[in-house]
Amino acid sequence: MRYLPLTQADRQAMLARIGVRSIDDLYRDVPPKARRDKPVDLPPHQGELEVERAIGAMAAKNLGPSRAPSFLGAGAYRHHVPAAVDHLIQRGEFLTSYTPYQPEVTQGTLEYLFEFQTQVALLTGMEVANASMYDGGTACAEAVMMANRVTRRSKAVLSGGLHPHYAEITRTHAHFLGFRVEQPAPDPEGREDLARLVDGETSCVVVQNPSVFGHLQDLTALAEACHKAGALLIVAITEVVSLGAVEPPGAMGADIVIAEGQALGNALGFGGPYLGLFATREKYVRQMPGRLVGETRDVDGRRGWVLTLSTREQHIRREKATSNICTNSGLCALAFTIHLTLLGEAGFQRLAALNHAAACALADRLAKPPGVSLLTKSFFNEFTVKLPKPAGPAVEALARRGILGGVPASRLWPTEKSLENLLLVAATEVNTAAEMEALASALKEVLA
Amino acid sequence: MNTDPITGTYSGNRGLQIEEPLIFEQGEEGRCGVDLPEPPKVSSRLGGLGRKKPVGLPGLSEPQVVRHYTRLSQKNYAIDMGLYPLGSCTMKHNPRLNEKVVRLPGLGDLHPLQPVSTVQGALELIDTLAHWLKTLTGMPAVAMSPGAGAHGELCGIMAIRAALEHRGDARKRILVPESAHGTNPATAAACGYEVDPIPANAKGRVDLEAFRAKLGPDVAGIMITNPNTCGLFEPDIVEIAEAIHGAGGFFYCDGANFNAIVGRVRPGDLGIDCMHINLHKTFSTPHGGGGPGAGPVVLSEALAPFAPVPWVVHGAAGFDLVERDPKQQSFGRLKGFHGQMGMFVRALAYMMSHGSDGLKQVAEDAVLNANYILASLRDVMSPAFPGTCMHEALFDDHFLKDTGVTTLDFAKALIDEGYHPMTMYFPLVVHGALLVEPTETESKDSLDRFIEVMKGLAQRAKSGDAAHFEAAPKLTPRRRLDETAAARKPVLRWVPGSNSAKAAE
């Protein structure tokens, strides 16, 4: 038990100082029927080698992209992460530090979170951003709850092109807090008219750009319609790299922008931990959930940083708090900000251009077989193709050929029969021309 | 930059403690820390929505970036540097084996929406962790997806409300002791409930009579932290469980302090209906400067059907994922994809390293270390409650009476002695609280040194040297910061030409 430093002699000496005979005396308050003297029915301790082997064996049962070309997106994206990112986030002073409540000894965390907030505000075209949330989906639900507070209204309109997980999480909160949610059926070609659903009860419209189908849209008119009716426009972004190439939501009139930040610096990791980005206009800052780092001075007049505006938070306002959130995704935010700092303006725009070029090349290849059509006319690095047969079995057949060929729409909308033949395909800078060729020819075989 | 008024040096540096400007104050246009190939020429399919203006990001080379973050890291205290006695936060050693296994190919690079047939090992890992959590807590079911402790609380209260709604029972109130974490009342409110506080008794426990008086047909449940935030086990826990069940409500247990009882007490034996487990606290996933965490929730038979999706189940051809509950009893989805997988891997590695025998020892050593500190400081500081404690030792500020030294001053002086302060002013039910949690991964030597420092400071306070405490900390990269000014006129980002920019000139 290499993590436990006490020896038997230490334990005896310590019990003597405390003045009890045995450790059991320290568990006196536990009702006798709940005390367990024997270990529970689980395996005994194992050495480092054995644990590494056991977990390695489970890892080996999965088909990862090191063995199979991968074209999956739908809210989680594989990018090349420079080696310096993972090295720096594993420095013990970052990895094993606590929430920066004691600013004098956590200026490192506070300074990078201040930089992170600035970067997120710049990327999204908004005025202020918080220091991150659990993930894009939970950030979406929090944004809707914030819009309800700001407008004192209780109907949210969600686009059918919003990632279904984001919509489901929002609906969960809607059920328990008693606000209404309206959402049209998913429309892969992006022809929905959300402005039609906005009325005097609407607190916000949530629209994803590019949509979950990959479709890119101009949101300026929608923003105007929202503002005219006194509602807020919330824009969701699942692929943050798109902001290197696409006009940011702030420039289209968004009031709140939420995004999934996983794509920069963070591993796919089978779905978590991820990084929720949250940005808004300065006038709403006191209604914003989550942590905030602010600039200040110390007693010597030197510039420094502290957590601020905590009067919104659970540990002061308790049941009146803006949310019950206590943790952010600090380390994921660090990975994000290091990756973006390495890229800089030039690198970020180039990365985005590489992604768009890869997707254009793949779209041309995949739309060739008879019966296959491209549904998204404008897209960033992900698009939807319609197959002549159900996409779920096709993806299974591709996996048997060693290719992870995309996300079938049926995985996200299992009950929508009309979407059964749709396949969501993403390409990033990591996908080679040979991989794209392999997918195109395998798809031809599978569809034959 | 002119000569620094504090250090007197031109650079503002203090020995090897180096001043570090923001990235925005050191970048140059056109510089890049990543070599990316020239993108091939394609005709844009962005639908005319191409970005019109630059983002405004600074350009830094790789060595500049490595230095920047290395220097920032050196301005942080961390468990890797020394004892981190934060009560209720459980800052224990974070083994690097856990970091290694989570990055294995086939785990770190897996996409959450791959075909289920290609992720059997990942689902096996989630299922194995679920088995460990159920066995250690003596509970029949677990919801894996909550992203942190407070998210787990929300999950538990939502499951309670879904179960009550299922039986057509609309109840309105949740009872929450005054000593609860701030997240508990916030969670109940975020789930649409009224919060009704229960006072603590003189012994720092839930006042049983006050609790019974609050019971009624509109009480949905009670949220209790056990061991509680005073570092004490609630001895009436079984009576509380029976009474709340008798009144038709449910029992939520905040498992933030599971660390103290893991392997020795199964919460399921106490009559609880649901409890979240902070994987970072009990099973050593690193805190990372504020997260990510993970907060799986164990559930009783009565609440299990209402757990959020997705569920990992044993199917005909191996493991399967249920992402839509066919019976529609699940309260829905709480988080994207399948939860904090990276934390699951780390926690399981820690559990397997300790095993059933080691985990029992974890609880015993955590409790032993806390009581050793309590017993060693009993004479110079003032324990908040008589007797022994669980895994954290709670003092009030009585020992600082008439010294002119506050709890905050005392904690800040500890920084100059080389320690991160203990938790201060929490729990709220104790005046000027100092909550010390050493955890099980501290050696006796380490505790002895800490005890000597605490004794020395307590004696110094009593000797009338309040000025020393008021001026602390003196040796940190920054001294006490003006939090009021930060909140009054918030500066939340760098803007060219702002105060920040001027300060860097």
CSV table of N, CA and C in Angstrom, one decimal, chain A residues 297 303, chain B residues 25 494-505:
chain,number,residue,atom,x,y,z
A,297,ARG,N,-5.5,44.6,-7.1
A,297,ARG,CA,-4.2,45.0,-6.6
A,297,ARG,C,-3.9,44.4,-5.3
A,303,ARG,N,-0.2,44.4,-9.4
A,303,ARG,CA,-1.4,43.7,-10.1
A,303,ARG,C,-1.5,42.2,-9.7
B,25,GLU,N,0.5,40.4,-23.4
B,25,GLU,CA,1.5,41.5,-23.3
B,25,GLU,C,2.9,41.1,-23.8
B,494,TRP,N,-8.5,40.9,-20.4
B,494,TRP,CA,-7.5,41.9,-20.8
B,494,TRP,C,-8.0,42.7,-22.0
B,495,VAL,N,-7.9,44.0,-22.0
B,495,VAL,CA,-8.3,44.8,-23.1
B,495,VAL,C,-7.1,45.7,-23.4
B,496,PRO,N,-6.7,45.9,-24.7
B,496,PRO,CA,-5.6,46.7,-25.0
B,496,PRO,C,-5.8,48.1,-24.4
B,497,GLY,N,-4.8,48.7,-23.8
B,497,GLY,CA,-5.0,50.0,-23.2
B,497,GLY,C,-5.6,50.1,-21.8
B,498,SER,N,-6.0,48.9,-21.3
B,498,SER,CA,-6.6,48.9,-20.0
B,498,SER,C,-5.5,49.0,-18.9
B,499,ASN,N,-6.0,49.0,-17.6
B,499,ASN,CA,-5.1,49.1,-16.5
B,499,ASN,C,-4.0,48.0,-16.6
B,500,SER,N,-4.5,46.8,-16.9
B,500,SER,CA,-3.5,45.7,-17.1
B,500,SER,C,-2.4,46.1,-18.0
B,501,ALA,N,-2.8,46.6,-19.2
B,501,ALA,CA,-1.8,46.9,-20.2
B,501,ALA,C,-0.8,48.0,-19.7
B,502,LYS,N,-1.4,49.0,-19.0
B,502,LYS,CA,-0.5,50.1,-18.5
B,502,LYS,C,0.4,49.5,-17.4
B,503,ALA,N,-0.1,48.6,-16.6
B,503,ALA,CA,0.8,48.1,-15.5
B,503,ALA,C,2.0,47.4,-16.1
B,504,ALA,N,1.8,46.8,-17.3
B,504,ALA,CA,2.9,46.0,-17.9
B,504,ALA,C,3.9,46.9,-18.6
B,505,GLU,N,3.6,48.2,-18.8
B,505,GLU,CA,4.5,49.0,-19.6
B,505,GLU,C,5.8,49.3,-18.8
